[in-house]
Amino acid sequence: MGPVACLTTVPAEAQAHQSFHANDAASAVVVIPGAINTDKGVNDEYEPLKNLLELSKQILTENDRGGYTIPAKGLYPYQWNWDSALVALGWATLDEGRAWQELEMLFSAQWEDGLVPHIVFHKPSPTYFPGPEIWGTVEQPMGTTGITQPPVAAITVRKLYEEGVNKELAMQKAKELFPKLLAWHRWFQTARDPHGTGLVATLHPWESGMDNSPAWDEPLHNVPVDPIPPYVRKDLGHVDSAMRPKQEEYDRFLTLVYRFRAVNYDCTKLYFLSPFRVTDLCTNAVLYRANLDLRWLATELGENEIAEEIDGWVEKAHKAFDTLYDAEAGMYKSKDQLTGKLLAAKTSAGFLPLFARVASAEQAAALAATLERWLDCVKSGIPSYDPEAANFEPLRYWRGPVWAIINWMITDGLRAYGYEDLACRVEADTYELLVSHGISEYYNPVTGAAAGGKLFSWTAAMCLAWLSKAVTPAC
Ligand SMILES: O=C(O)[C@@H](CO)O[C@H]1O[C@H](CO)[C@@H](O)[C@H](O)[C@H]1O
């Protein structure tokens, strides 16, 4: 095969806002596998990537709080669930022991019923709201929230186990973590799918990880705002309000927390009483993939009965996923469980069934075509929301901005289905964003500008674990 024309010149842009900066990023050239650079020497091209990797390493080190990594200073000062599972992939490229420790710290906060909380409040911090005093999960051994997040951890454990150099350590840690992962996945099957539909419920937008996704507009609007105690948002002290969820969303986020707290987060009650209950594509796609990886681990560890149990979950979920596919739109959609309706919004979560491997070849082709259309509408992809939608907001959080972690998941899926060129395109876009604009929480897909929190851990981790391998000097 001849050279692939994937060369992109990245405009120079200073990264003054980054305290560890990759300021050699000017005139960087993105080279993706198979590309031949005709203008510059390989070493020059590699320099921006080397700087980016150095910056990423420094970010993880700076955000390390002694065994767990905060997502970003000030804005998110605790341990977040799916952040940590993704950040562990970055740590693995630097220090395998530290990667395993990240997961151990997360699971040290696991509840007796199996839930792994969305935030662990290891140490007090005055910079985030709502903190442990609002959540009030008093019965737990340590301060946590009482909800969960997309279960990435089993995916990480398989990767660390398979790709780790220290095989003895990997075997020991995988064995220790396996029963904890299993307990969490079983919790999803029972607490969040009590009727055995094959797909699990998400009871709070914070559980979806895509807090203010346009998919939640309708179901969240149906949540009545209770007379909750007055509160001050701390996020707006760190980030411009134009990049964050709106006040009416926060009032409902908090209403849900107080309602859940009133029943002490009893998972047998929450499913039935929550006024917000959706089938979230992100949670279900991540869980599906995590179940495949947990099943793989079960076989590795000789746990054959458990492997069969997981097969049952996967089989049921596989059939149920088709109910989320909108053939006319060429897209998967989340569903409101309380109204039974598919939610109209086309979001980047709609591509995640590729990451899960649950899409058919035909569905994958439709998703690839939709994705291509989206990418043609923006400077840098993948936008988190349909860029052709009237209410697309390129700066506001999950309503338009690009997130590197989602790009990684979708790229992984594209490759698995044979869409190599499209995967390369997303990789090149992601690299260009990071080289030109620094390592931030998310990016404006129209201008490329960095947005949200700066020096962001999971973006740094994606750089170390993904882009470092994907973006290589021409060979
Ligand atoms: O905005 C917030 O306060 C928190 C609430 O959990 O949510 C954002 O930050 C988390 C930490 O990075 C991510 O895990 C979520 O995906 C992201 O939406």
Tab-separated table of C-alpha atoms and ligand atoms in Angstrom, residues 71-72 75-76 80-83 118-119 128-130 149 206-212 235 244-245 250 397-398 403 405 441 456 458, ligand 1:
chain	number	residue	atom	x	y	z
A	71	PRO	CA	-9.068	14.888	37.684
A	72	ALA	CA	-7.936	18.520	38.006
A	75	LEU	CA	-12.317	21.985	40.024
A	76	TYR	CA	-12.341	18.262	40.933
A	80	TRP	CA	-13.736	10.102	40.451
A	81	ASN	CA	-14.736	6.630	39.365
A	82	TRP	CA	-14.398	6.423	35.573
A	83	ASP	CA	-11.685	9.064	35.579
A	118	HIS	CA	-18.913	7.951	41.526
A	119	ILE	CA	-16.745	10.057	43.866
A	128	TYR	CA	-15.960	21.342	45.211
A	129	PHE	CA	-19.713	21.286	45.629
A	130	PRO	CA	-21.537	19.068	46.530
A	149	GLN	CA	-20.507	6.021	36.978
A	206	TRP	CA	-23.962	12.514	37.047
A	207	GLU	CA	-24.031	8.714	36.790
A	208	SER	CA	-23.912	8.912	33.003
A	209	GLY	CA	-20.665	10.915	33.132
A	210	MET	CA	-22.238	13.143	30.451
A	211	ASP	CA	-24.031	15.320	32.956
A	212	ASN	CA	-25.786	17.918	30.806
A	235	ASP	CA	-17.593	24.994	39.694
A	244	ARG	CA	-20.815	24.479	32.476
A	245	PRO	CA	-24.318	23.071	33.075
A	250	TYR	CA	-28.038	21.941	38.984
A	397	TYR	CA	-19.575	20.718	28.413
A	398	TRP	CA	-21.414	17.684	27.015
A	403	TRP	CA	-13.630	14.820	24.892
A	405	ILE	CA	-11.647	9.834	26.363
A	441	GLU	CA	-10.864	18.776	30.059
A	456	PHE	CA	-6.587	17.457	33.070
A	458	TRP	CA	-7.782	11.735	31.863
B	1	LIG	O1	-19.138	18.367	36.715
B	1	LIG	C1	-18.971	17.710	37.733
B	1	LIG	O2	-18.992	18.227	38.854
B	1	LIG	C2	-18.699	16.221	37.655
B	1	LIG	C3	-19.798	15.475	38.424
B	1	LIG	O3	-19.487	14.122	38.489
B	1	LIG	O4	-18.711	15.685	36.315
B	1	LIG	C4	-17.664	15.965	35.398
B	1	LIG	O5	-16.386	15.754	35.944
B	1	LIG	C5	-16.049	14.422	36.334
B	1	LIG	C6	-14.610	14.434	36.800
B	1	LIG	O6	-13.756	14.648	35.716
B	1	LIG	C7	-16.289	13.429	35.189
B	1	LIG	O7	-16.176	12.135	35.666
B	1	LIG	C8	-17.657	13.615	34.543
B	1	LIG	O8	-17.772	12.796	33.412
B	1	LIG	C9	-17.838	15.076	34.171
B	1	LIG	O9	-19.072	15.293	33.570
